[in-house]
CSV table of C-alpha atoms and ligand atoms in Angstrom, one decimal:
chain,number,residue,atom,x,y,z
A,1,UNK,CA,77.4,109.2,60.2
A,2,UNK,CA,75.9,107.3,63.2
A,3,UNK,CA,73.1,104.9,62.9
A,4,UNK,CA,69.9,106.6,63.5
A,5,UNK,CA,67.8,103.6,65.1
A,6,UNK,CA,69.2,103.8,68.0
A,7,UNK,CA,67.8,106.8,68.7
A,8,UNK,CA,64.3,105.3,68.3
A,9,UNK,CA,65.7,103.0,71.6
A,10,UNK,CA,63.8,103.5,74.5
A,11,UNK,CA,65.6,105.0,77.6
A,12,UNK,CA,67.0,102.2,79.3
A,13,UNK,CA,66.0,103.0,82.5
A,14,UNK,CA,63.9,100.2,84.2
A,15,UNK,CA,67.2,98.9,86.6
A,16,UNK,CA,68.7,102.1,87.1
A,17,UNK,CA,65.2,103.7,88.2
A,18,UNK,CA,65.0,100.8,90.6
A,19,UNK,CA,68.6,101.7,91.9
A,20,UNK,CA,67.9,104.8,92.0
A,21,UNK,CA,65.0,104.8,94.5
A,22,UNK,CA,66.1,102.0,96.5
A,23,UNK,CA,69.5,104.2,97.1
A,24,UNK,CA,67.6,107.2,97.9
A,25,UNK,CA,65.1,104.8,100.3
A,26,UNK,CA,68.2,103.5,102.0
A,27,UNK,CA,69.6,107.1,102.5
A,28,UNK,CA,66.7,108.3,104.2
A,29,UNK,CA,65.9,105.2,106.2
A,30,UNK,CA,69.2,103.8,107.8
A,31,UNK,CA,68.0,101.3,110.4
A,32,UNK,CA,65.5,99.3,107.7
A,33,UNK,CA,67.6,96.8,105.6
A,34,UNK,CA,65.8,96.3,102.1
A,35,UNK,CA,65.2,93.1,100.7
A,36,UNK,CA,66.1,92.8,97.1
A,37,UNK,CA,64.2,90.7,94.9
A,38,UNK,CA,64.0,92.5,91.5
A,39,UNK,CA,66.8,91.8,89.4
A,40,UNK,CA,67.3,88.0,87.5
A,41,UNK,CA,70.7,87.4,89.2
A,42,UNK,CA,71.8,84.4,91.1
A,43,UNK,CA,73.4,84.2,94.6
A,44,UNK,CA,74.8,80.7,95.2
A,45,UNK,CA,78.4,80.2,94.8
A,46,UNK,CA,79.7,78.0,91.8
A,47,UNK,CA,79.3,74.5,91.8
A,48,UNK,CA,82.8,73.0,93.9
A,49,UNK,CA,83.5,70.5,90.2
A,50,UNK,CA,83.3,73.9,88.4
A,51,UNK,CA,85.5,75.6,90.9
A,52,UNK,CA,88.0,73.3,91.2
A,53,UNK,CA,88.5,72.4,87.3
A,54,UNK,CA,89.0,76.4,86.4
A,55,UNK,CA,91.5,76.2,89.1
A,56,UNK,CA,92.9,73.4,87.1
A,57,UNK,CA,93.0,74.9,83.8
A,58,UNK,CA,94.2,78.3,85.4
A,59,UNK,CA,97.3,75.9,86.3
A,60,UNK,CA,97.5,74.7,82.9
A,61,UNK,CA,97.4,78.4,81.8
A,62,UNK,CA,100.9,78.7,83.7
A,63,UNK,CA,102.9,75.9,82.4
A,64,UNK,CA,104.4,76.5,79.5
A,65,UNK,CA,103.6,72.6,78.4
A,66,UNK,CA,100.2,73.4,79.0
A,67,UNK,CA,99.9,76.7,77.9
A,68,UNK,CA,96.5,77.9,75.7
A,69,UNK,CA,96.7,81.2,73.2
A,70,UNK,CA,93.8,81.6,70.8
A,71,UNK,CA,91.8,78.6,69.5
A,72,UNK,CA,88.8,77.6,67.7
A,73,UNK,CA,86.0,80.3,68.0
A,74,UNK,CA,83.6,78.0,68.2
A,75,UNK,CA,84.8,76.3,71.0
A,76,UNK,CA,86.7,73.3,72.4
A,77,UNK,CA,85.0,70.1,71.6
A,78,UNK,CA,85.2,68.8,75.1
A,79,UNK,CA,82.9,71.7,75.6
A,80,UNK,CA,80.6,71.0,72.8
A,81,UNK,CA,80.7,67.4,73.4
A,82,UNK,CA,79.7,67.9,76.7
A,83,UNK,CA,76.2,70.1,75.7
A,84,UNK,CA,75.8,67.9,73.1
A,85,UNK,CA,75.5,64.9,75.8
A,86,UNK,CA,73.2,67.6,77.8
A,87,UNK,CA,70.8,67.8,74.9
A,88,UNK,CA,71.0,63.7,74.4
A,89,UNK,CA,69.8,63.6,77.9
A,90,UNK,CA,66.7,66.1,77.0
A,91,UNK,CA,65.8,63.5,74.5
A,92,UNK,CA,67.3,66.1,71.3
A,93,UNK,CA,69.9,64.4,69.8
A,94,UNK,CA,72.7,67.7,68.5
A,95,UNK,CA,75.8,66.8,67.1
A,96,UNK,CA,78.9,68.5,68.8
A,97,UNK,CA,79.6,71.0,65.9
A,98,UNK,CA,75.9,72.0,65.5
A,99,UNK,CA,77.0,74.1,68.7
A,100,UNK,CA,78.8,76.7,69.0
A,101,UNK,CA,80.4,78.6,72.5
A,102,UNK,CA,80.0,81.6,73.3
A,103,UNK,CA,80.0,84.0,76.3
A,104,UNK,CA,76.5,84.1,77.0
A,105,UNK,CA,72.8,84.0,75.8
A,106,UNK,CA,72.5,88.0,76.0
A,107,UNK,CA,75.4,88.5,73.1
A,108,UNK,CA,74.3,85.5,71.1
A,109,UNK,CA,70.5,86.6,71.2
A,110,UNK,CA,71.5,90.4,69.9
A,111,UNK,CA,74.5,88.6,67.2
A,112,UNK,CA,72.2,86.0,65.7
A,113,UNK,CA,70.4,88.9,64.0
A,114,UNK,CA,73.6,89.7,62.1
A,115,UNK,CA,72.4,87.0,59.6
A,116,UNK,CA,69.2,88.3,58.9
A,117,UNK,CA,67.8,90.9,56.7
A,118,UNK,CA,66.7,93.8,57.8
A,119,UNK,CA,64.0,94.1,55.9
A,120,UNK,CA,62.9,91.0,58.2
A,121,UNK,CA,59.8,91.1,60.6
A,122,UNK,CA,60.4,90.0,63.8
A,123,UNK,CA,57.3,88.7,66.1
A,124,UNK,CA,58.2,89.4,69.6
A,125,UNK,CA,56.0,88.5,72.9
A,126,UNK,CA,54.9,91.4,74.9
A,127,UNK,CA,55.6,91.6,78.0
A,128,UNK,CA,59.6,90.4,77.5
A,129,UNK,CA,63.3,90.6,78.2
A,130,UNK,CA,63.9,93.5,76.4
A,131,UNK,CA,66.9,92.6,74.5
A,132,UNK,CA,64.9,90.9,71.6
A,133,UNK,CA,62.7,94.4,71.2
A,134,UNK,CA,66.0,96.9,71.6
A,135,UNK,CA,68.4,94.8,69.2
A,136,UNK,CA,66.1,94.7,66.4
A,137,UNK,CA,65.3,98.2,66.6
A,138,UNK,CA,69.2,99.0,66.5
A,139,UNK,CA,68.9,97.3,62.9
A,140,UNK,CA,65.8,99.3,62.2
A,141,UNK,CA,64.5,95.8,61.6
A,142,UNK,CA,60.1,96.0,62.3
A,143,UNK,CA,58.6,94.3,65.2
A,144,UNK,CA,55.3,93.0,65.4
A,145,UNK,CA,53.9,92.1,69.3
A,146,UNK,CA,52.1,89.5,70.1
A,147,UNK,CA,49.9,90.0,73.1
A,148,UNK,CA,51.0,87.5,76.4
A,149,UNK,CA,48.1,88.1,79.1
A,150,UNK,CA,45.9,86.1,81.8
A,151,UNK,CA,43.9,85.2,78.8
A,152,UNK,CA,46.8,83.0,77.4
A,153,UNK,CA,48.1,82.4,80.4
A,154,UNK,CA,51.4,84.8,78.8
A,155,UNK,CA,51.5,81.9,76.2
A,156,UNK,CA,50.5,84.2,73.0
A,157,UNK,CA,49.8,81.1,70.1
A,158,UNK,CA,50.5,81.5,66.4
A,159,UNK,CA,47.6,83.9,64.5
A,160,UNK,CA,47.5,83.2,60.8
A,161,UNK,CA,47.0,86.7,59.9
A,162,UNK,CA,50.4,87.7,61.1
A,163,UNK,CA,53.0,88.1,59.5
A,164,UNK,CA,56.8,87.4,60.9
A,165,UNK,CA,60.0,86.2,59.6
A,166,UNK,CA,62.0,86.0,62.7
A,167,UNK,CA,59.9,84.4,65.9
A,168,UNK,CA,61.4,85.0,69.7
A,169,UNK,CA,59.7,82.1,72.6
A,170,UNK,CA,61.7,82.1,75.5
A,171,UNK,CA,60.2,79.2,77.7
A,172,UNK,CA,60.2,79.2,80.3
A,173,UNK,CA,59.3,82.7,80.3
A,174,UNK,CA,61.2,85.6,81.7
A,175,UNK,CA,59.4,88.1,82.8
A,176,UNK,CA,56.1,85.9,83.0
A,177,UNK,CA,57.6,82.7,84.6
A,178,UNK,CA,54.7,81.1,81.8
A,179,UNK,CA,56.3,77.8,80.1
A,180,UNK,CA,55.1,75.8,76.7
A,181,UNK,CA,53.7,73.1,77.2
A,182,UNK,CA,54.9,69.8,73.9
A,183,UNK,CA,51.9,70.6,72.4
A,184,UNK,CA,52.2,74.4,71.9
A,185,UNK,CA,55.8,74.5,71.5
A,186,UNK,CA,54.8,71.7,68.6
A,187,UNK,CA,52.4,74.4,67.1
A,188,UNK,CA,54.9,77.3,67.0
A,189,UNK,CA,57.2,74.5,65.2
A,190,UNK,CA,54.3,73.5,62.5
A,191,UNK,CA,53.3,77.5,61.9
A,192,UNK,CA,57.1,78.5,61.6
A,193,UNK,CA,57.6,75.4,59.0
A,194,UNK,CA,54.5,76.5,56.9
A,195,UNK,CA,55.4,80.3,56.8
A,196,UNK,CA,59.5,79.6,56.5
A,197,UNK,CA,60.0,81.0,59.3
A,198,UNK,CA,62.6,81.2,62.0
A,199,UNK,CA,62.0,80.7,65.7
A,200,UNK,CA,64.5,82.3,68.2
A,201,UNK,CA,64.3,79.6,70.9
A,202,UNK,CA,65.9,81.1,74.4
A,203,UNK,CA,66.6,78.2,77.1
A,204,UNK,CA,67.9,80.4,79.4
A,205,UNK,CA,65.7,79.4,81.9
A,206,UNK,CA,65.4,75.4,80.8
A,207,UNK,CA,66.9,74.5,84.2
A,208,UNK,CA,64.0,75.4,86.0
A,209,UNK,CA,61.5,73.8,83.6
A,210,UNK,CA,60.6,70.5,86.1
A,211,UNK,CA,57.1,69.6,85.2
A,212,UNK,CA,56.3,66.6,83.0
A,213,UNK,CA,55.3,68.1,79.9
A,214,UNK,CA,57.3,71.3,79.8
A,215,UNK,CA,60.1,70.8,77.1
A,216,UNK,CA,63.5,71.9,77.8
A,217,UNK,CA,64.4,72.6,74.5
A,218,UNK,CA,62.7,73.2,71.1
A,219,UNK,CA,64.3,70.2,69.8
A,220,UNK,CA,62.2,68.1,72.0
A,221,UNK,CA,59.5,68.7,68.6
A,222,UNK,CA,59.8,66.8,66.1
A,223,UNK,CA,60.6,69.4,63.1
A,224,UNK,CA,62.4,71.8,65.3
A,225,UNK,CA,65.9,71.1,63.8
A,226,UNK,CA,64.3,72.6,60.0
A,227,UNK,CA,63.0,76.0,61.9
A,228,UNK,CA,64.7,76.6,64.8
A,229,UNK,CA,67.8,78.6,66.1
A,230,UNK,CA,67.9,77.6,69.9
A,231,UNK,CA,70.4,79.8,72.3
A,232,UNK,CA,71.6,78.1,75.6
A,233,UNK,CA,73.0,79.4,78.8
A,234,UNK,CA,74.7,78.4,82.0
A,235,UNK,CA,74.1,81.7,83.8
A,236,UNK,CA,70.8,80.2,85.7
A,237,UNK,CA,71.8,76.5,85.0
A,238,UNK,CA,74.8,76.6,86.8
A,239,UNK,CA,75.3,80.4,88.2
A,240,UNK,CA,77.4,81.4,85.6
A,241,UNK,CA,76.2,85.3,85.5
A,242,UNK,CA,79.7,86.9,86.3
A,243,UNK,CA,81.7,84.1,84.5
A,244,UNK,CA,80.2,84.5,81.6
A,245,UNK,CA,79.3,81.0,78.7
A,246,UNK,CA,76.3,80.1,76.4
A,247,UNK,CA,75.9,78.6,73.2
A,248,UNK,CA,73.6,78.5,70.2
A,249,UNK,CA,72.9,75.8,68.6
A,250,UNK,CA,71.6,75.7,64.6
A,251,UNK,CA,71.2,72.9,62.7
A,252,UNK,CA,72.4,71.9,59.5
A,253,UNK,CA,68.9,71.3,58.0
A,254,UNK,CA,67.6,75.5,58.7
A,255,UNK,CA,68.4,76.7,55.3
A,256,UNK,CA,67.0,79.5,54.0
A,257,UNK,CA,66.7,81.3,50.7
A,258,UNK,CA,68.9,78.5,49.7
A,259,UNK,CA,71.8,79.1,52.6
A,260,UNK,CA,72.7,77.5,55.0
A,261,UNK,CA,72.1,79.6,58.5
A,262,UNK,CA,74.6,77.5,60.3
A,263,UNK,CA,77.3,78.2,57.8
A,264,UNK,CA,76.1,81.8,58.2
A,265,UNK,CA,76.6,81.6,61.7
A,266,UNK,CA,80.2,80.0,61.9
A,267,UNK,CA,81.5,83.0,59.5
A,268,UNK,CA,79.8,85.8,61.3
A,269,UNK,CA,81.1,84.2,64.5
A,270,UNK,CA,85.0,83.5,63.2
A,271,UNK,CA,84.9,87.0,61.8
A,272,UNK,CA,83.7,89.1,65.0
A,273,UNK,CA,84.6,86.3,67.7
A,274,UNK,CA,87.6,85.1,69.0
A,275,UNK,CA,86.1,82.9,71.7
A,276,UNK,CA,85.5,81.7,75.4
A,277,UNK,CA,88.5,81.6,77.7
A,278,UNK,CA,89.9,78.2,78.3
A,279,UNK,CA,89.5,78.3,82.2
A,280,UNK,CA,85.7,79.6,81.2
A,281,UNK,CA,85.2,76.5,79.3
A,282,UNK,CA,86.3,73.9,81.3
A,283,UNK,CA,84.3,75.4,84.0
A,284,UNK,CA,81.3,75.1,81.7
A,285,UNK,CA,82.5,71.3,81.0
A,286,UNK,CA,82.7,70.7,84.8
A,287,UNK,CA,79.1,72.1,85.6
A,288,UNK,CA,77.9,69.8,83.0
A,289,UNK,CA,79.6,66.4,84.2
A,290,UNK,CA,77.3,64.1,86.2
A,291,UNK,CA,79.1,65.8,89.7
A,292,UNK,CA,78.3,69.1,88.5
A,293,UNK,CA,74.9,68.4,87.4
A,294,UNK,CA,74.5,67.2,90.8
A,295,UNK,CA,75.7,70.0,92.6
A,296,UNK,CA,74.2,72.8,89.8
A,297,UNK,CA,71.2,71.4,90.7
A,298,UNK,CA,70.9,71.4,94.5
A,299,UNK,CA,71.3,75.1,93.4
A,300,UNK,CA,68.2,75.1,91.6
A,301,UNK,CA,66.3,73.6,93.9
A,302,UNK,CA,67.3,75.9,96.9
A,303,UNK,CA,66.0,78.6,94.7
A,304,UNK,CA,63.0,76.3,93.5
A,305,UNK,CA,62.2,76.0,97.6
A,306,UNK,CA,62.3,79.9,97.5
A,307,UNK,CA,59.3,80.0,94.1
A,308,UNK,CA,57.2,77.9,96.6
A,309,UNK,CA,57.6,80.2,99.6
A,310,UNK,CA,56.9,83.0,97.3
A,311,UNK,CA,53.4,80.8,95.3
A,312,UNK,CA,52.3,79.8,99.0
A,313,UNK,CA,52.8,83.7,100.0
A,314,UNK,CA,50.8,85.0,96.8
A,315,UNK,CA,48.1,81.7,97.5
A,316,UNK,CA,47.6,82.4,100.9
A,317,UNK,CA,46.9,86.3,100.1
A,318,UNK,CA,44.9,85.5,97.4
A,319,UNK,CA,46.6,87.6,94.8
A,320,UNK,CA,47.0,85.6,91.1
A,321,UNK,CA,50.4,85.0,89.4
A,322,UNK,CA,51.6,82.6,86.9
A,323,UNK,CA,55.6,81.3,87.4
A,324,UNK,CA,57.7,80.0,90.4
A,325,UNK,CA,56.5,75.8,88.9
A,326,UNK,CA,58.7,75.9,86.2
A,327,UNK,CA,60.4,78.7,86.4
A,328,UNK,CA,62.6,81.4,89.3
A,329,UNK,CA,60.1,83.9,88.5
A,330,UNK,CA,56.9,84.7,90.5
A,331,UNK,CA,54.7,87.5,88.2
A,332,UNK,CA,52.2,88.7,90.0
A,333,UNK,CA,49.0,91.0,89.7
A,334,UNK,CA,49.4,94.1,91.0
A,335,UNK,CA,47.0,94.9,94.0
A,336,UNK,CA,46.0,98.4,92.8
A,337,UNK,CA,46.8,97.6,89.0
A,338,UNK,CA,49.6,100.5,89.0
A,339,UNK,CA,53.1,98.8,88.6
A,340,UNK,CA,55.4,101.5,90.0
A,341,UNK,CA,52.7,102.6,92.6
A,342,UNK,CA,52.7,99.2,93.8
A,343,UNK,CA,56.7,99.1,93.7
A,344,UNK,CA,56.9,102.6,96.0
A,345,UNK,CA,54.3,100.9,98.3
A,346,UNK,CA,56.4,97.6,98.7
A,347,UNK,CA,59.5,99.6,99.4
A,348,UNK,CA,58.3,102.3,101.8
A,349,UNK,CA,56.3,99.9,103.8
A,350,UNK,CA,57.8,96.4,103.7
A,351,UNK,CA,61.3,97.7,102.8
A,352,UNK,CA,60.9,95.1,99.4
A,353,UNK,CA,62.3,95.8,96.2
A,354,UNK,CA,60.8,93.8,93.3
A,355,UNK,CA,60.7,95.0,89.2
A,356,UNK,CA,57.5,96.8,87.8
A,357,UNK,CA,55.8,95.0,85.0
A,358,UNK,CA,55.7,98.0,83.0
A,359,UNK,CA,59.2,97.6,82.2
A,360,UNK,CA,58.9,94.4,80.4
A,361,UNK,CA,56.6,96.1,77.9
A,362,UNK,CA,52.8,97.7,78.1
A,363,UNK,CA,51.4,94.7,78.8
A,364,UNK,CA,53.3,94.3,81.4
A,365,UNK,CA,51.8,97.0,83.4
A,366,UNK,CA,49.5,95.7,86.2
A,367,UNK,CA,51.5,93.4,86.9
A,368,UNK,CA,55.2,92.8,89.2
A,369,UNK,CA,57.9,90.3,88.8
A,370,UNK,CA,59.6,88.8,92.2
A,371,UNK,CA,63.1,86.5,91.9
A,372,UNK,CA,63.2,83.7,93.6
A,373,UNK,CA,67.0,84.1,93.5
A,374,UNK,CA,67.6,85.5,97.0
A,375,UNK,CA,68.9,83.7,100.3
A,376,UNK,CA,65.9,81.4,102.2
A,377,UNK,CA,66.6,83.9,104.7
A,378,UNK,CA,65.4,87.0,102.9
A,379,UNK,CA,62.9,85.2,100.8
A,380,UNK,CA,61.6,84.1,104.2
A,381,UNK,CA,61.6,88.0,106.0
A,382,UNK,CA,60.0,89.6,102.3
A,383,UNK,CA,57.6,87.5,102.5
A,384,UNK,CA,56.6,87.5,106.3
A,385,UNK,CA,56.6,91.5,105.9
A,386,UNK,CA,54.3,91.1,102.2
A,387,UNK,CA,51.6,88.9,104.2
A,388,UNK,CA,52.0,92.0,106.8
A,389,UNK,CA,51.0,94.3,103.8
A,390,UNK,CA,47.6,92.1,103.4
A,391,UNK,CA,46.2,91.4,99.4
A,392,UNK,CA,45.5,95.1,99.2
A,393,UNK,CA,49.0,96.0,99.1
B,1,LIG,N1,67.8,85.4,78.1
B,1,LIG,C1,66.9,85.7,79.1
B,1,LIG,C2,65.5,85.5,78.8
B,1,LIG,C3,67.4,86.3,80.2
B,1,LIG,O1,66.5,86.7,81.2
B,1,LIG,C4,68.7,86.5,80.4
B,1,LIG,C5,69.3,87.1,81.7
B,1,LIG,O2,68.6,87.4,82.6
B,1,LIG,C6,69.6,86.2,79.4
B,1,LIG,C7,69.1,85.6,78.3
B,1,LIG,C8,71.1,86.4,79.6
B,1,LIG,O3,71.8,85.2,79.6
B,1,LIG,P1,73.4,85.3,79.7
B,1,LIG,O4,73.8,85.6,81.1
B,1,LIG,O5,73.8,83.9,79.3
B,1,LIG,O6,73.8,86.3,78.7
């Protein structure tokens, strides 16, 4: 009767352990205020352009002349024209109907694997957002790891003895804050090719890619379009967590076993998907003009200033992490190696709450992942009170 893999699905209990003893800190502590830096969300308000044209289209929706029901599920093409002139600016030229809406990376990254078999291996980085790992278990689908640790600076590179159909990078990197450099990224493109396989590329994070060198998007490689699936989102991008719009983009050249992926796509998606809301969509639009860009951006870099403050904390303490360049994440080495230890320790004495490594995945223990996605008021306090702590911890 039911399906059966999910019961080989890990408890999910990383976020709700952390609220759990963060609630029960707070009970028993009233005067000390905690500092939250563990979980990926954003704090800055929408964009004003994004604001004001869902107010628009929320107008629209209550005129009768102007009036939208259901549409294409793919999306309005002022949408899609509008990432497709994002992805011209990236240097990766995508036509408009290579892309199609949706309401976030998070559902798109679980759905994709609806058009693969499940007799498929999928190749997964450890440590990692766990939604790659749980929705290919759900299928019963087997996952091979491949080990991301100080010695590849959490950039695991293809190894020719193993073997994967399906291939998740998500650069830059969450949890690691690690990012692909062209040249990597071009030899993940050149193994997939050879093998016929199919890399998962999440962009979730491309916003906050801003080194030279550090593609934005897997398209950026030359071959990309015959091997790669990419998924987009404008949660981080343009603070979209709580209104919800993504994309994936797949190109007409990925064809497999003689099939077309991107056809594959469309009917899975006009079958279980009836699409973005309108007002959604032309807030998406909006955060993607020029005046959006603009203003999405001073976003970004109010939480890039945050990254630094956190790097120049873990620099001046001398404790090693990777992240916070290229990316809102600051992963850290544990001081005392224990993951959860070191999360107790941070709340009870510096009233800091952060996310264990060991939640990401086993190699992910040791190590402690801070957001740089607070207020510069917080970010500020946390970090005065961590250089309080000392290196030790
Ligand atoms: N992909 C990664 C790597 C993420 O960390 C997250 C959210 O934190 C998502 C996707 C979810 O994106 P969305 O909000 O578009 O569903």
């Amino acid at each position: 009767m039911i399906n059966t893999h999910y019961q080989t699905l890990p408890d999910n209990y990383l976020f709700a352990a952390i609220a759990r003893k963060v609630r029960e800190f707070e009970a028993g502590h009233p005067g000390q205020p905690v500092i939250r830096m563990g979980i990926g969300d954003v704090t800055r308000p929408l964009a004003p352009a994004v604001v004001e044209a869902m107010r628009e289209a929320a107008a629209e929706m209550g005129c009768a002349e102007t009036f939208r029901g259901y549409d294409d599920a793919q999306g309005y093409p002022f949408l899609k024209e509008a990432v497709a002139a994002h992805y011209a600016r990236l240097g990766a030229a995508a036509a408009p109907d290579e892309i199609l809406i949706s309401d976030g990376a998070k559902s798109d990254a679980g759905n994709l694997l609806d058009i693969f078999s499940p007799d498929c291996v999928a190749l997964i980085p450890d440590p990692v957002y766990p939604v790659y790992v749980d929705t290919n278990r759900m299928d019963g689908r087997a996952v091979r790891f491949m080990d991301a640790t100080p010695d590849n600076g959490f950039l695991p590179m293809p190894d020719a003895s193993a073997q994967a159909d399906i291939i998740y990078l998500c650069s830059p990197n969450n949890p690691t804050g690690a990012a692909y450099n062209r040249d990597q990224l071009a030899a993940w493109v050149a193994y997939a090719r050879e093998r016929g396989a199919v890399i998962l590329f999440d962009a979730a994070y491309e916003a906050f890619a801003g080194e030279a060198g550090i593609p934005r998007s897997i398209y950026e490689i030359e071959g990309a379009r015959e091997c790669a699936i990419e998924v987009g989102s404008l949660s981080k991008m343009a603070g979209f967590t709580g209104v919800r719009c993504g994309w994936t983009l797949v190109p007409p050249e990925l064809v497999r076993d003689g099939v077309s992926l991107r056809q594959m796509w469309l009917r899975r998606q006009n079958t279980k998907f009836n699409g973005v809301s309108y007002i959604t969509q032309r807030g998406a639009a909006a955060a993607l003009s020029p005046e959006g860009l603009a203003q999405c951006r001073e976003n970004i870099d109010y939480y890039r200033e945050n990254a630094r403050l956190i790097a120049g904390t873990m620099d001046a303490l001398g404790i090693a992490y990777t992240g916070g360049r290229n990316s809102p994440y600051i992963w850290l080495e544990c001081p005392g190696g224990d993951s959860w230890a070191f999360f107790d320790r941070l709340l009870e004495r510096a009233q800091v709450v952060g996310t264990p490594g060991a939640g990401f995945g086993q190699n992910g223990e040791g190590f402690f992942r801070l957001s740089s996605f607070g207020t510069h008021e917080n970010t500020r306090k946390a970090m005065r009170r961590f250089r309080e702590l000392g290196a030790g911890g």
